[in-house]
Amino acid sequence: MRRRLLLACLLILPLPLGAAAAQGMAEPPQQPILRIETGAHTAPVARLATDAAGRLLASVSDDKTLRLWSLPDGTPRGVLRPPIGPAEEGELYAVALSADGSRAFAAGSTGRAWDGFFSIYVFDTQTGRLAARLPGLPAPVQHLAVSPDGTRLAAALGGRAGIRVWDARSGRPVFEDSSYGGPARMLAFDAQGRLASTAADGKVRLYDPRGRKIAERAVLPNARPFGLALSPDGTLLAIGFEDRLRIEVLALPDLKTVAQPDVASLQGEGLPAVAWASDGRGGVQLYAAGYARNEGATQAATTGGAALNKQTEAPSAGGRGIRPPSAQPEAPRPTIAPAAPAVALPRRFVIRRWADFGLGPAQDIAAARDSIAQLLPLPQGGLAFAAADPGWGRIAPDGRLALPPRPGTAEFRATGDSLAVSEDGMRLRFVARAGLPPLAFDVASGQLGRAPQDALMTGGSDNGPGIRLTQWRNSSQPRLNGRPLPLGEGEFARSVAVLPDGSGFLLGTDTHLRLFDARGSLLDALPGPGASWGLALAGDGSLAVAAHADGTIRWYGLAGQKIAERAAFFLQPSSLRWVMWTPEGLFDHAASGGQELVGVHLNEGRAATPEWASFQQAYRALYAPAAVRARVAGEMPRADVLAGLRARIGHTPLARAGEICAVLPDGSCPALDWQAAVLPAEATALRFSVLPQDRGLGLGPLDVLLNGRIAARIDAPRMVADAGTRAEGSPFQAEVPLDPGPNTITTRLYAADRALFSEGPGLELRREGQAAPPPGAGRLVVLAVGVNDYGDASRNLRYAVPDARTVVEALRTGSAGLFEGVDTTLLLDAEASREGVLKALADAARRVRPQDTFVFYVAGHGVRVEDNGRFLFLPADVGAPRSMAEAARRSIDDDALIAALARIRARDGFLLIDTCYAGQIALDSLSALGNETGRFLLAAASSVQEALDSYDDRNGVFAYALREGLQGRAARDQEGRVSALALGEYVSRRVPELAAEKRHRQNAVFRTATRDLRSFPMAQVGK
């Protein structure tokens, strides 16, 4: 007992290093861990919590994140990350918020991998930092609760560890009860400080504030109570069961049954979630959910399509209690996946709502596509619910589904059989979610689109020479030629693929990929990122592709009887953005974005906040599409780049919010709060400071982005710009003109080498009493640069000048009826000096308005600086530099371009870069320009010889393709408009086709960098 008290008192202070070493404790894994980041949960949501005011919601998930959301609209507020490890280490099953929302308590399978015990983490919700931890717990935490007065924190523990209660302010133990015969499930405080709990041993318990047990009752024989809810007046306790479709309403304090609400017409295995919630009119309703379905209510709430016949499994008494249902019932699996659309998944899981404290009539609300783990009443009425979809939703006070779960990943549970792969492994076919059409992805070209019906691709098969697999689907006892195959405890088979030569087979389960030989002997096993819902084999079977529960499709080499991951592909179905990466951290992404969807998690210490950097933040260091393609093809990777980034990401400079005010027309600047959502209606600009902290890599520039585009690039103060210099209190100062209507401000602070940046403070603002204005016409402002004459016959070009003229004319012609006017500037040859180009950009910054569309086209020589990967455009007056350093001084580098573009206020912008090179320039370098400016980027690079050739004796390939697209060859909407997105996709596809006709090889790259894929018109062609 004394040892437990000492461990429990370790809140706030981590174990001293000597003590940890003496007990043989390790630290969290120090290697970089690649994680998906969609802005939402990617695994079932386990628990929810809210502050007393109902303005902040916290959610936790098996995906190892705690997320904060604004209520009632569900806007994301932040992501809090605990230390994580392999397998289940870091999964979060429980969360609670302090009454003011300033602290979040989170726990689950947390800390055991390095401490030998489990921990509760305490986060500061304002800073996102890990403020404290409570270690020393003997079992995973299943549920957390904070008392209404904020003084007590209670935890329900797994195993037979019972419950524990602490002083929430100091971490001092108040009481515990370890006399439980099964895992504690949930607990709740009432206004008097009494604590009620449920457990898988079948008992409901009630304690007084000092921990004395007031009552204990086994409510139903052989049943497992799970959810519990105290009525608002504190007189009733509603109990839901994980293995029964039943609700018991008990009186307090004697726990006698006083009511059993009607559950007629419900199907399923249990109602483990229960809540009382206000209807907003003074009444109180009782709600229950879990595995319950009402097919009649579901069909009435679903338009089109039949419901899928999904099996569900009741949880085991020793498990966590909420298990996502399995996929389809046992059925033969086709060798080649069909191309027909899958059946739509309706919201089959319902929330039952009883009026009048559970005594009135029942209403079923079709709420989720998967099981519901928790119901949380909200202070304003109604409730929030946690679902395995994954996601959370909200029920309005009147019982309407106000906000359904919004999963951000592909869902292969019902579509895994659609997975197919080409013989060389470079093309995929899959269905991202039930009800969506089949898609095809080509690794070599990066093209994603509708899958053709006749694609020569194969899926997995459960039969082969000498091998017949049966009873494997959603089974814990799959059979090989009639003999059972051993799996881990609680492990279920989900997919199979027999090797073509019959030498063995691959089995996908909830937790692993397992490779067996033909006799059923296990050759290798590799932990997977959740269940493997689909498998397919390429060619001779040496390459496998798996569709996983985290929404990824991954390639695995099977050489040498070992399973080794080669690459992963992740699609965001709502936007069709994708990102693809290797285990070493190199990545490629869709033309429309995707670099923000994956990042690098770096643990620090067991009581320290982990570091996080998205691929977008490490773009220059990790963007390597050619290396990704080579990895899929089996080429061994270069040295581990993530290991090299480990120290650097952990020392990226930090940016903290300083002072901020709104600039008014009279010159005054009233102060704002960084948490503000409204600014004065007449405000013209924001003036603010950002406080940097150099952590060893020096300070680079601070970028300020306004509504997704760069608005300012501010160099670090000269005195602190050198690497290794510590900077405290030397702020960046910024003043950024605002757009009409809403304004979103974000900041990025770069390290001195500019390869990495950290996210700084930001805010979203609307003007007082003003909604977002409708999109205005604005002007089309074009700056075009073309250099043929470099003063040296060996470097002169032929078509850069005519290409610039052609692009300007095509844009002018297409603008008719689309813009209020066209403003063009054309700099040719000697006019396109370094000073001339930068002056023209500065002039554009003075005259371009927020409602205008700005296009910057540049054609000429470009080079890539090998030392740092920077892009240089060579102006007409570059001369004959004797070194790369001299060339850089005479050229326009990407930093100068970004700084100049930052001053151009146009909401919509397009960068068109047509460069030729002498074996140096790479499109990868140009892609970083789009990533850092937030503008659409369309770029092409060719050799000098190719640039000297014309496609039609008038223009080069890039300008010709642009002209075609603007004249209507690119996709058009119903009004005959060619959008920036359609133009970029057309030209990037058309350039290599045109080059091939001239027996050249030339590629184009199209990139966007904003999370919200908002396109804009570029030309009006006609309907």
mmCIF file of C-alpha atoms in Angstrom, residues 114-375:
data_model
loop_
_atom_site.group_PDB
_atom_site.id
_atom_site.type_symbol
_atom_site.label_atom_id
_atom_site.label_comp_id
_atom_site.label_asym_id
_atom_site.label_seq_id
_atom_site.Cartn_x
_atom_site.Cartn_y
_atom_site.Cartn_z
ATOM 1 C CA TRP A 114 9.220 2.061 -20.491
ATOM 2 C CA ASP A 115 7.965 2.386 -16.907
ATOM 3 C CA GLY A 116 6.600 -1.085 -16.312
ATOM 4 C CA PHE A 117 3.449 0.683 -15.057
ATOM 5 C CA PHE A 118 0.729 2.731 -16.741
ATOM 6 C CA SER A 119 0.415 6.524 -16.519
ATOM 7 C CA ILE A 120 -2.145 9.307 -16.737
ATOM 8 C CA TYR A 121 -0.924 12.316 -18.750
ATOM 9 C CA VAL A 122 -1.921 15.888 -17.929
ATOM 10 C CA PHE A 123 -1.853 18.401 -20.811
ATOM 11 C CA ASP A 124 -2.085 22.181 -20.867
ATOM 12 C CA THR A 125 -4.772 22.708 -23.508
ATOM 13 C CA GLN A 126 -3.630 26.263 -24.309
ATOM 14 C CA THR A 127 -0.031 25.391 -25.144
ATOM 15 C CA GLY A 128 -0.525 21.736 -26.100
ATOM 16 C CA ARG A 129 2.381 20.808 -23.830
ATOM 17 C CA LEU A 130 2.553 17.802 -21.542
ATOM 18 C CA ALA A 131 2.416 19.480 -18.134
ATOM 19 C CA ALA A 132 2.521 16.490 -15.785
ATOM 20 C CA ARG A 133 1.896 12.781 -15.459
ATOM 21 C CA LEU A 134 0.619 10.407 -12.843
ATOM 22 C CA PRO A 135 2.572 7.126 -13.203
ATOM 23 C CA GLY A 136 2.575 3.887 -11.251
ATOM 24 C CA LEU A 137 -0.786 2.409 -12.279
ATOM 25 C CA PRO A 138 -0.979 -1.405 -12.436
ATOM 26 C CA ALA A 139 -3.414 -1.646 -15.383
ATOM 27 C CA PRO A 140 -4.603 0.352 -18.402
ATOM 28 C CA VAL A 141 -7.016 3.185 -17.678
ATOM 29 C CA GLN A 142 -10.484 2.539 -19.105
ATOM 30 C CA HIS A 143 -12.262 5.729 -18.035
ATOM 31 C CA LEU A 144 -11.537 9.042 -16.293
ATOM 32 C CA ALA A 145 -13.859 11.440 -14.491
ATOM 33 C CA VAL A 146 -13.393 14.825 -12.797
ATOM 34 C CA SER A 147 -15.763 15.811 -9.997
ATOM 35 C CA PRO A 148 -18.118 18.767 -10.690
ATOM 36 C CA ASP A 149 -16.163 20.983 -8.269
ATOM 37 C CA GLY A 150 -12.872 20.075 -9.992
ATOM 38 C CA THR A 151 -11.198 18.713 -6.860
ATOM 39 C CA ARG A 152 -11.196 14.971 -7.594
ATOM 40 C CA LEU A 153 -9.892 12.815 -10.449
ATOM 41 C CA ALA A 154 -11.082 9.203 -10.661
ATOM 42 C CA ALA A 155 -9.832 6.379 -12.877
ATOM 43 C CA ALA A 156 -11.398 3.036 -13.789
ATOM 44 C CA LEU A 157 -8.629 0.467 -14.315
ATOM 45 C CA GLY A 158 -8.488 -2.714 -16.339
ATOM 46 C CA GLY A 159 -7.665 -6.203 -15.107
ATOM 47 C CA ARG A 160 -8.807 -6.496 -11.510
ATOM 48 C CA ALA A 161 -7.126 -3.277 -10.386
ATOM 49 C CA GLY A 162 -10.417 -1.540 -9.553
ATOM 50 C CA ILE A 163 -10.671 2.242 -9.223
ATOM 51 C CA ARG A 164 -8.485 5.027 -7.847
ATOM 52 C CA VAL A 165 -9.265 8.602 -6.814
ATOM 53 C CA TRP A 166 -6.786 11.483 -6.419
ATOM 54 C CA ASP A 167 -6.848 15.138 -5.494
ATOM 55 C CA ALA A 168 -6.922 16.641 -8.999
ATOM 56 C CA ARG A 169 -4.822 19.631 -7.928
ATOM 57 C CA SER A 170 -1.943 17.920 -6.139
ATOM 58 C CA GLY A 171 -2.035 14.271 -7.197
ATOM 59 C CA ARG A 172 -2.449 13.143 -3.585
ATOM 60 C CA PRO A 173 -4.336 9.811 -3.355
ATOM 61 C CA VAL A 174 -7.791 10.091 -1.778
ATOM 62 C CA PHE A 175 -8.940 6.459 -1.899
ATOM 63 C CA GLU A 176 -8.870 3.283 -3.958
ATOM 64 C CA ASP A 177 -10.784 0.015 -4.182
ATOM 65 C CA SER A 178 -8.939 -2.940 -5.710
ATOM 66 C CA SER A 179 -11.484 -5.595 -4.712
ATOM 67 C CA TYR A 180 -12.911 -5.908 -8.242
ATOM 68 C CA GLY A 181 -13.443 -9.256 -9.923
ATOM 69 C CA GLY A 182 -13.054 -7.834 -13.452
ATOM 70 C CA PRO A 183 -12.107 -4.669 -15.316
ATOM 71 C CA ALA A 184 -13.709 -1.469 -14.058
ATOM 72 C CA ARG A 185 -15.637 0.062 -16.942
ATOM 73 C CA MET A 186 -16.916 3.573 -16.239
ATOM 74 C CA LEU A 187 -17.433 5.937 -13.320
ATOM 75 C CA ALA A 188 -19.187 9.223 -12.567
ATOM 76 C CA PHE A 189 -19.339 11.809 -9.778
ATOM 77 C CA ASP A 190 -22.550 13.454 -8.633
ATOM 78 C CA ALA A 191 -22.884 16.989 -7.253
ATOM 79 C CA GLN A 192 -22.440 15.711 -3.670
ATOM 80 C CA GLY A 193 -19.093 14.107 -4.513
ATOM 81 C CA ARG A 194 -20.420 10.532 -4.492
ATOM 82 C CA LEU A 195 -18.839 8.200 -7.049
ATOM 83 C CA ALA A 196 -20.618 5.429 -8.967
ATOM 84 C CA SER A 197 -18.822 2.733 -10.986
ATOM 85 C CA THR A 198 -19.532 -0.272 -13.200
ATOM 86 C CA ALA A 199 -17.373 -3.330 -13.797
ATOM 87 C CA ALA A 200 -17.201 -6.486 -15.899
ATOM 88 C CA ASP A 201 -17.598 -8.547 -12.701
ATOM 89 C CA GLY A 202 -21.295 -7.687 -12.988
ATOM 90 C CA LYS A 203 -21.490 -5.185 -10.121
ATOM 91 C CA VAL A 204 -22.495 -1.552 -9.768
ATOM 92 C CA ARG A 205 -20.888 0.250 -6.814
ATOM 93 C CA LEU A 206 -21.536 3.571 -5.057
ATOM 94 C CA TYR A 207 -19.016 5.377 -2.817
ATOM 95 C CA ASP A 208 -19.294 8.410 -0.558
ATOM 96 C CA PRO A 209 -16.780 11.307 -0.965
ATOM 97 C CA ARG A 210 -14.362 9.659 1.513
ATOM 98 C CA GLY A 211 -14.350 6.376 -0.386
ATOM 99 C CA ARG A 212 -16.667 4.399 1.886
ATOM 100 C CA LYS A 213 -18.771 1.966 -0.143
ATOM 101 C CA ILE A 214 -22.436 2.917 0.296
ATOM 102 C CA ALA A 215 -23.975 0.245 -1.913
ATOM 103 C CA GLU A 216 -23.021 -2.622 -4.204
ATOM 104 C CA ARG A 217 -25.298 -4.666 -6.435
ATOM 105 C CA ALA A 218 -25.130 -7.244 -9.207
ATOM 106 C CA VAL A 219 -27.986 -5.827 -11.275
ATOM 107 C CA LEU A 220 -28.547 -8.793 -13.633
ATOM 108 C CA PRO A 221 -27.230 -12.344 -13.238
ATOM 109 C CA ASN A 222 -24.328 -13.143 -15.596
ATOM 110 C CA ALA A 223 -24.521 -9.712 -17.240
ATOM 111 C CA ARG A 224 -21.796 -7.099 -17.576
ATOM 112 C CA PRO A 225 -22.803 -3.504 -16.782
ATOM 113 C CA PHE A 226 -20.780 -0.943 -18.699
ATOM 114 C CA GLY A 227 -22.174 2.562 -19.195
ATOM 115 C CA LEU A 228 -23.640 4.627 -16.390
ATOM 116 C CA ALA A 229 -25.248 8.048 -16.132
ATOM 117 C CA LEU A 230 -26.436 10.065 -13.147
ATOM 118 C CA SER A 231 -29.659 11.970 -13.660
ATOM 119 C CA PRO A 232 -29.378 15.787 -13.427
ATOM 120 C CA ASP A 233 -31.147 15.810 -10.044
ATOM 121 C CA GLY A 234 -28.847 13.124 -8.657
ATOM 122 C CA THR A 235 -31.630 10.690 -7.712
ATOM 123 C CA LEU A 236 -31.324 8.113 -10.512
ATOM 124 C CA LEU A 237 -28.534 6.053 -12.065
ATOM 125 C CA ALA A 238 -29.012 4.617 -15.561
ATOM 126 C CA ILE A 239 -26.990 1.497 -16.385
ATOM 127 C CA GLY A 240 -26.241 0.119 -19.876
ATOM 128 C CA PHE A 241 -24.877 -3.390 -20.517
ATOM 129 C CA GLU A 242 -22.174 -4.423 -22.967
ATOM 130 C CA ASP A 243 -23.721 -7.852 -23.507
ATOM 131 C CA ARG A 244 -27.456 -7.109 -23.202
ATOM 132 C CA LEU A 245 -29.948 -4.952 -25.056
ATOM 133 C CA ARG A 246 -31.153 -3.606 -21.763
ATOM 134 C CA ILE A 247 -31.188 -0.437 -19.665
ATOM 135 C CA GLU A 248 -31.791 -0.467 -15.914
ATOM 136 C CA VAL A 249 -32.689 2.746 -14.081
ATOM 137 C CA LEU A 250 -31.631 2.488 -10.436
ATOM 138 C CA ALA A 251 -32.590 4.651 -7.463
ATOM 139 C CA LEU A 252 -29.888 6.240 -5.321
ATOM 140 C CA PRO A 253 -28.477 5.407 -2.896
ATOM 141 C CA ASP A 254 -29.823 1.840 -2.575
ATOM 142 C CA LEU A 255 -29.354 0.920 -6.290
ATOM 143 C CA LYS A 256 -32.823 -0.650 -6.570
ATOM 144 C CA THR A 257 -34.336 -0.919 -10.045
ATOM 145 C CA VAL A 258 -37.136 1.560 -10.625
ATOM 146 C CA ALA A 259 -37.543 1.427 -14.423
ATOM 147 C CA GLN A 260 -36.603 -0.570 -17.513
ATOM 148 C CA PRO A 261 -37.050 1.527 -20.667
ATOM 149 C CA ASP A 262 -38.519 -0.216 -23.693
ATOM 150 C CA VAL A 263 -35.896 -1.666 -26.096
ATOM 151 C CA ALA A 264 -38.323 -3.354 -28.491
ATOM 152 C CA SER A 265 -37.290 -3.546 -32.184
ATOM 153 C CA LEU A 266 -33.584 -3.077 -31.432
ATOM 154 C CA GLN A 267 -31.078 -5.638 -32.681
ATOM 155 C CA GLY A 268 -27.483 -6.078 -31.560
ATOM 156 C CA GLU A 269 -25.316 -7.280 -28.724
ATOM 157 C CA GLY A 270 -25.569 -4.544 -26.122
ATOM 158 C CA LEU A 271 -26.189 -0.948 -25.050
ATOM 159 C CA PRO A 272 -22.911 0.003 -23.332
ATOM 160 C CA ALA A 273 -23.447 3.781 -23.723
ATOM 161 C CA VAL A 274 -26.097 5.691 -21.767
ATOM 162 C CA ALA A 275 -26.765 9.349 -20.872
ATOM 163 C CA TRP A 276 -29.371 11.777 -19.561
ATOM 164 C CA ALA A 277 -29.538 14.990 -21.580
ATOM 165 C CA SER A 278 -31.624 18.157 -21.631
ATOM 166 C CA ASP A 279 -33.993 18.848 -24.506
ATOM 167 C CA GLY A 280 -33.366 22.597 -24.219
ATOM 168 C CA ARG A 281 -36.951 23.253 -23.034
ATOM 169 C CA GLY A 282 -36.688 22.132 -19.419
ATOM 170 C CA GLY A 283 -37.218 18.436 -20.076
ATOM 171 C CA VAL A 284 -34.754 15.581 -19.620
ATOM 172 C CA GLN A 285 -34.444 12.650 -22.018
ATOM 173 C CA LEU A 286 -32.695 9.302 -21.595
ATOM 174 C CA TYR A 287 -30.408 8.067 -24.386
ATOM 175 C CA ALA A 288 -28.696 4.703 -25.001
ATOM 176 C CA ALA A 289 -26.502 3.277 -27.763
ATOM 177 C CA GLY A 290 -23.632 0.907 -28.482
ATOM 178 C CA TYR A 291 -24.077 -2.050 -30.829
ATOM 179 C CA ALA A 292 -27.793 -1.399 -31.244
ATOM 180 C CA ARG A 293 -29.339 -1.304 -34.692
ATOM 181 C CA ASN A 294 -32.897 -0.825 -35.851
ATOM 182 C CA GLU A 295 -33.009 -1.779 -39.511
ATOM 183 C CA GLY A 296 -36.379 -0.122 -40.009
ATOM 184 C CA ALA A 297 -35.194 3.196 -38.609
ATOM 185 C CA THR A 298 -31.935 2.898 -40.527
ATOM 186 C CA GLN A 299 -33.648 2.316 -43.847
ATOM 187 C CA ALA A 300 -35.964 5.234 -43.232
ATOM 188 C CA ALA A 301 -32.999 7.495 -42.532
ATOM 189 C CA THR A 302 -30.937 6.299 -45.489
ATOM 190 C CA THR A 303 -31.550 7.238 -49.064
ATOM 191 C CA GLY A 304 -30.646 4.646 -51.642
ATOM 192 C CA GLY A 305 -28.827 1.338 -51.305
ATOM 193 C CA ALA A 306 -29.448 -1.673 -49.138
ATOM 194 C CA ALA A 307 -27.905 -2.112 -45.733
ATOM 195 C CA LEU A 308 -24.852 -4.347 -45.534
ATOM 196 C CA ASN A 309 -25.193 -7.603 -43.633
ATOM 197 C CA LYS A 310 -22.366 -7.018 -41.149
ATOM 198 C CA GLN A 311 -21.719 -9.411 -38.299
ATOM 199 C CA THR A 312 -20.857 -7.994 -34.892
ATOM 200 C CA GLU A 313 -18.985 -9.567 -32.031
ATOM 201 C CA ALA A 314 -19.789 -9.014 -28.382
ATOM 202 C CA PRO A 315 -16.691 -8.026 -26.396
ATOM 203 C CA SER A 316 -15.012 -10.388 -23.994
ATOM 204 C CA ALA A 317 -15.212 -9.829 -20.263
ATOM 205 C CA GLY A 318 -11.509 -9.065 -20.073
ATOM 206 C CA GLY A 319 -11.382 -6.724 -23.054
ATOM 207 C CA ARG A 320 -11.945 -2.999 -23.323
ATOM 208 C CA GLY A 321 -15.627 -3.569 -23.938
ATOM 209 C CA ILE A 322 -16.164 -1.727 -27.237
ATOM 210 C CA ARG A 323 -14.950 -3.623 -30.230
ATOM 211 C CA PRO A 324 -15.671 -2.466 -33.791
ATOM 212 C CA PRO A 325 -17.868 -5.015 -35.556
ATOM 213 C CA SER A 326 -16.241 -7.330 -38.031
ATOM 214 C CA ALA A 327 -16.707 -6.985 -41.736
ATOM 215 C CA GLN A 328 -18.743 -9.169 -44.040
ATOM 216 C CA PRO A 329 -20.001 -12.648 -43.188
ATOM 217 C CA GLU A 330 -18.124 -15.636 -44.588
ATOM 218 C CA ALA A 331 -18.375 -15.679 -48.355
ATOM 219 C CA PRO A 332 -16.234 -16.938 -51.235
ATOM 220 C CA ARG A 333 -13.591 -14.437 -52.258
ATOM 221 C CA PRO A 334 -13.069 -13.782 -55.970
ATOM 222 C CA THR A 335 -9.575 -14.023 -57.394
ATOM 223 C CA ILE A 336 -10.021 -10.747 -59.259
ATOM 224 C CA ALA A 337 -11.862 -7.953 -57.484
ATOM 225 C CA PRO A 338 -15.016 -6.784 -59.271
ATOM 226 C CA ALA A 339 -15.099 -3.252 -60.635
ATOM 227 C CA ALA A 340 -18.746 -2.653 -59.775
ATOM 228 C CA PRO A 341 -19.465 0.035 -57.181
ATOM 229 C CA ALA A 342 -19.803 -1.178 -53.620
ATOM 230 C CA VAL A 343 -23.010 -0.894 -51.637
ATOM 231 C CA ALA A 344 -23.378 2.327 -49.640
ATOM 232 C CA LEU A 345 -22.884 2.063 -45.902
ATOM 233 C CA PRO A 346 -25.863 3.632 -44.148
ATOM 234 C CA ARG A 347 -25.766 4.829 -40.563
ATOM 235 C CA ARG A 348 -26.987 1.501 -39.159
ATOM 236 C CA PHE A 349 -26.101 2.105 -35.524
ATOM 237 C CA VAL A 350 -28.786 4.006 -33.704
ATOM 238 C CA ILE A 351 -29.144 6.057 -30.559
ATOM 239 C CA ARG A 352 -32.427 5.371 -28.782
ATOM 240 C CA ARG A 353 -33.990 8.405 -27.106
ATOM 241 C CA TRP A 354 -36.770 8.081 -24.510
ATOM 242 C CA ALA A 355 -38.785 11.145 -23.502
ATOM 243 C CA ASP A 356 -39.672 12.096 -19.929
ATOM 244 C CA PHE A 357 -36.724 10.638 -17.989
ATOM 245 C CA GLY A 358 -36.964 7.393 -19.948
ATOM 246 C CA LEU A 359 -40.651 6.828 -19.204
ATOM 247 C CA GLY A 360 -41.987 8.305 -22.451
ATOM 248 C CA PRO A 361 -42.082 7.067 -26.048
ATOM 249 C CA ALA A 362 -38.873 6.022 -27.797
ATOM 250 C CA GLN A 363 -37.252 7.516 -30.899
ATOM 251 C CA ASP A 364 -34.345 5.937 -32.778
ATOM 252 C CA ILE A 365 -31.731 8.254 -34.308
ATOM 253 C CA ALA A 366 -29.619 6.711 -37.085
ATOM 254 C CA ALA A 367 -26.295 8.148 -35.924
ATOM 255 C CA ALA A 368 -23.235 6.130 -36.986
ATOM 256 C CA ARG A 369 -21.947 3.544 -39.422
ATOM 257 C CA ASP A 370 -20.173 1.661 -36.648
ATOM 258 C CA SER A 371 -20.515 0.992 -32.937
ATOM 259 C CA ILE A 372 -20.966 3.861 -30.454
ATOM 260 C CA ALA A 373 -18.668 3.837 -27.426
ATOM 261 C CA GLN A 374 -19.950 6.747 -25.345
ATOM 262 C CA LEU A 375 -22.754 9.284 -24.994
#
